[in-house]
Amino acid sequence: MMDTKEKIIVKARELFSDRGYNAATTAEIARRVGVSEAALYKHFKSKKEIFLACITPSIWNTTNVKTNPTLEEVKDVIKERIDLIRLNLESFNILYRESPNHPELARMFMEQVYSHDQNLKHLLEKISNNDLSPIQSLLYELGITSAIWSILNFEKMQADLIEEKIPVENMADEIADFVLYGILGKKNPW
């Protein structure tokens, strides 16, 4: 069972993801949690502190990249990034929506996700034979993460927008193949 602080984070994350920082109020967060506004401040000093707590991902990747990964191991690392984003979609929504107004979010996220999860970085280095500069590696990783986020948001939105649904049961495999093989769909990138 969740304690009050966890409930505050869950409900605030939903609200910040849906409405953004400025439109979300502590009164609405308290109402959704079922506590008084004063109770929020027993756990957090400010709305901003609640907001920053919402960006912390709740799940982490665990696979270690081998020296010479097989194609399936490469796909597994990409699928883990997909799972990370899918399970933390609201946090990613907050990050992408609010980073221009709250630069500390991007810094926190870099520290929490990219420094914690080095698998994709190591994988990119191995695939490119260490030819990627640090900037290229970061741009590629951010590009992959942003693309996955966009696709997963589409997956979420299509329920409301499209009568005839695009099948998404193998979405993780499809995204991994897209990341590995690109637009041309070549099955042998090495």
GROMACS .gro file of C-alpha atoms in nm:
model
  190
    1MET     CA    1   0.000   0.000   0.000
    2MET     CA    2   0.131   0.345  -0.091
    3ASP     CA    3   0.211   0.594   0.179
    4THR     CA    4   0.086   0.952   0.153
    5LYS     CA    5   0.410   1.087   0.005
    6GLU     CA    6   0.401   0.826  -0.274
    7LYS     CA    7   0.033   0.903  -0.343
    8ILE     CA    8   0.115   1.273  -0.368
    9ILE     CA    9   0.387   1.200  -0.625
   10VAL     CA   10   0.164   0.967  -0.830
   11LYS     CA   11  -0.132   1.207  -0.841
   12ALA     CA   12   0.088   1.513  -0.897
   13ARG     CA   13   0.274   1.336  -1.179
   14GLU     CA   14  -0.061   1.267  -1.350
   15LEU     CA   15  -0.171   1.628  -1.305
   16PHE     CA   16   0.158   1.785  -1.416
   17SER     CA   17   0.167   1.552  -1.716
   18ASP     CA   18  -0.188   1.644  -1.818
   19ARG     CA   19  -0.191   2.016  -1.742
   20GLY     CA   20   0.166   2.134  -1.700
   21TYR     CA   21   0.331   2.300  -1.403
   22ASN     CA   22   0.154   2.636  -1.418
   23ALA     CA   23  -0.197   2.496  -1.457
   24ALA     CA   24  -0.161   2.236  -1.182
   25THR     CA   25  -0.239   2.358  -0.831
   26THR     CA   26  -0.151   2.218  -0.493
   27ALA     CA   27  -0.522   2.236  -0.407
   28GLU     CA   28  -0.599   2.001  -0.700
   29ILE     CA   29  -0.315   1.767  -0.605
   30ALA     CA   30  -0.444   1.752  -0.246
   31ARG     CA   31  -0.799   1.688  -0.368
   32ARG     CA   32  -0.683   1.400  -0.591
   33VAL     CA   33  -0.484   1.248  -0.306
   34GLY     CA   34  -0.768   1.295  -0.059
   35VAL     CA   35  -0.575   1.508   0.188
   36SER     CA   36  -0.569   1.873   0.288
   37GLU     CA   37  -0.334   2.115   0.120
   38ALA     CA   38  -0.156   2.151   0.454
   39ALA     CA   39  -0.089   1.775   0.449
   40LEU     CA   40   0.102   1.817   0.122
   41TYR     CA   41   0.338   2.056   0.295
   42LYS     CA   42   0.416   1.800   0.566
   43HIS     CA   43   0.584   1.596   0.294
   44PHE     CA   44   0.708   1.866   0.054
   45LYS     CA   45   0.824   2.223   0.112
   46SER     CA   46   0.672   2.362  -0.208
   47LYS     CA   47   0.486   2.290  -0.529
   48LYS     CA   48   0.824   2.298  -0.704
   49GLU     CA   49   0.959   2.026  -0.476
   50ILE     CA   50   0.656   1.807  -0.556
   51PHE     CA   51   0.711   1.881  -0.923
   52LEU     CA   52   1.078   1.780  -0.911
   53ALA     CA   53   0.989   1.456  -0.730
   54CYS     CA   54   0.760   1.368  -1.023
   55ILE     CA   55   1.042   1.352  -1.274
   56THR     CA   56   1.224   1.066  -1.101
   57PRO     CA   57   1.173   0.745  -1.301
   58SER     CA   58   1.026   0.459  -1.104
   59ILE     CA   59   1.193   0.174  -1.293
   60TRP     CA   60   1.548   0.112  -1.411
   61ASN     CA   61   1.717  -0.105  -1.671
   62THR     CA   62   1.917  -0.404  -1.556
   63THR     CA   63   2.084  -0.575  -1.853
   64ASN     CA   64   2.459  -0.535  -1.885
   65VAL     CA   65   2.603  -0.492  -2.232
   66LYS     CA   66   2.859  -0.755  -2.329
   67THR     CA   67   3.184  -0.687  -2.512
   68ASN     CA   68   3.052  -0.822  -2.842
   69PRO     CA   69   2.673  -0.808  -2.816
   70THR     CA   70   2.461  -1.020  -3.044
   71LEU     CA   71   2.185  -0.861  -3.245
   72GLU     CA   72   1.928  -0.993  -2.996
   73GLU     CA   73   2.121  -0.844  -2.702
   74VAL     CA   74   2.127  -0.509  -2.882
   75LYS     CA   75   1.751  -0.532  -2.933
   76ASP     CA   76   1.708  -0.620  -2.563
   77VAL     CA   77   1.885  -0.300  -2.457
   78ILE     CA   78   1.662  -0.095  -2.688
   79LYS     CA   79   1.353  -0.276  -2.556
   80GLU     CA   80   1.462  -0.191  -2.202
   81ARG     CA   81   1.474   0.177  -2.300
   82ILE     CA   82   1.123   0.136  -2.445
   83ASP     CA   83   1.003  -0.019  -2.118
   84LEU     CA   84   1.170   0.259  -1.917
   85ILE     CA   85   0.984   0.522  -2.118
   86ARG     CA   86   0.653   0.331  -2.127
   87LEU     CA   87   0.654   0.275  -1.751
   88ASN     CA   88   0.752   0.637  -1.688
   89LEU     CA   89   0.561   0.804  -1.970
   90GLU     CA   90   0.412   1.075  -1.747
   91SER     CA   91   0.759   1.167  -1.619
   92PHE     CA   92   0.887   1.188  -1.977
   93ASN     CA   93   0.583   1.398  -2.072
   94ILE     CA   94   0.666   1.638  -1.790
   95LEU     CA   95   1.030   1.646  -1.894
   96TYR     CA   96   0.960   1.726  -2.258
   97ARG     CA   97   0.683   1.975  -2.181
   98GLU     CA   98   0.847   2.163  -1.897
   99SER     CA   99   1.224   2.151  -1.961
  100PRO     CA  100   1.228   2.484  -2.149
  101ASN     CA  101   1.078   2.655  -1.842
  102HIS     CA  102   1.256   2.448  -1.578
  103PRO     CA  103   1.612   2.372  -1.696
  104GLU     CA  104   1.687   2.186  -1.375
  105LEU     CA  105   1.455   1.908  -1.499
  106ALA     CA  106   1.682   1.828  -1.789
  107ARG     CA  107   1.985   1.828  -1.559
  108MET     CA  108   1.809   1.599  -1.309
  109PHE     CA  109   1.694   1.367  -1.582
  110MET     CA  110   2.043   1.347  -1.733
  111GLU     CA  111   2.180   1.257  -1.392
  112GLN     CA  112   1.907   1.007  -1.312
  113VAL     CA  113   1.856   0.833  -1.645
  114TYR     CA  114   2.160   0.878  -1.864
  115SER     CA  115   2.426   0.845  -1.596
  116HIS     CA  116   2.238   0.560  -1.427
  117ASP     CA  117   2.170   0.371  -1.750
  118GLN     CA  118   2.495   0.347  -1.941
  119ASN     CA  119   2.384   0.049  -2.150
  120LEU     CA  120   2.272   0.247  -2.453
  121LYS     CA  121   2.587   0.461  -2.442
  122HIS     CA  122   2.813   0.155  -2.427
  123LEU     CA  123   2.609  -0.013  -2.697
  124LEU     CA  124   2.639   0.287  -2.929
  125GLU     CA  125   3.015   0.293  -2.873
  126LYS     CA  126   3.041  -0.078  -2.957
  127ILE     CA  127   2.823  -0.049  -3.267
  128SER     CA  128   3.021   0.250  -3.398
  129ASN     CA  129   3.361   0.097  -3.308
  130ASN     CA  130   3.411   0.390  -3.070
  131ASP     CA  131   3.387   0.635  -3.361
  132LEU     CA  132   3.110   0.843  -3.202
  133SER     CA  133   3.215   1.161  -3.027
  134PRO     CA  134   3.056   1.224  -2.684
  135ILE     CA  135   2.824   1.482  -2.845
  136GLN     CA  136   2.721   1.243  -3.123
  137SER     CA  137   2.658   0.967  -2.869
  138LEU     CA  138   2.444   1.197  -2.656
  139LEU     CA  139   2.251   1.327  -2.959
  140TYR     CA  140   2.189   0.975  -3.084
  141GLU     CA  141   2.073   0.859  -2.742
  142LEU     CA  142   1.848   1.163  -2.697
  143GLY     CA  143   1.714   1.106  -3.047
  144ILE     CA  144   1.631   0.744  -2.972
  145THR     CA  145   1.468   0.836  -2.642
  146SER     CA  146   1.267   1.118  -2.801
  147ALA     CA  147   1.155   0.897  -3.089
  148ILE     CA  148   1.045   0.621  -2.851
  149TRP     CA  149   0.861   0.879  -2.638
  150SER     CA  150   0.679   1.012  -2.944
  151ILE     CA  151   0.581   0.665  -3.061
  152LEU     CA  152   0.456   0.563  -2.717
  153ASN     CA  153   0.254   0.882  -2.686
  154PHE     CA  154   0.100   0.804  -3.023
  155GLU     CA  155   0.021   0.455  -2.895
  156LYS     CA  156  -0.156   0.617  -2.598
  157MET     CA  157  -0.334   0.883  -2.807
  158GLN     CA  158  -0.454   0.658  -3.086
  159ALA     CA  159  -0.724   0.518  -2.857
  160ASP     CA  160  -0.892   0.859  -2.868
  161LEU     CA  161  -0.802   0.966  -3.222
  162ILE     CA  162  -0.827   0.673  -3.458
  163GLU     CA  163  -1.124   0.445  -3.515
  164GLU     CA  164  -0.922   0.169  -3.679
  165LYS     CA  165  -0.635   0.103  -3.442
  166ILE     CA  166  -0.283   0.028  -3.554
  167PRO     CA  167  -0.183  -0.304  -3.393
  168VAL     CA  168   0.068  -0.241  -3.115
  169GLU     CA  169   0.117  -0.587  -2.967
  170ASN     CA  170   0.471  -0.611  -3.108
  171MET     CA  171   0.550  -0.241  -3.071
  172ALA     CA  172   0.872  -0.296  -2.875
  173ASP     CA  173   1.011  -0.523  -3.149
  174GLU     CA  174   0.900  -0.280  -3.420
  175ILE     CA  175   1.063   0.017  -3.243
  176ALA     CA  176   1.384  -0.180  -3.180
  177ASP     CA  177   1.399  -0.282  -3.547
  178PHE     CA  178   1.338   0.079  -3.653
  179VAL     CA  179   1.619   0.203  -3.426
  180LEU     CA  180   1.856  -0.068  -3.549
  181TYR     CA  181   1.773  -0.065  -3.919
  182GLY     CA  182   1.642   0.284  -3.977
  183ILE     CA  183   1.398   0.402  -4.235
  184LEU     CA  184   1.537   0.177  -4.508
  185GLY     CA  185   1.464  -0.133  -4.299
  186LYS     CA  186   1.788  -0.311  -4.380
  187LYS     CA  187   1.822  -0.613  -4.159
  188ASN     CA  188   2.202  -0.624  -4.150
  189PRO     CA  189   2.346  -0.299  -4.010
  190TRP     CA  190   2.688  -0.446  -3.927
   0.00000   0.00000   0.00000
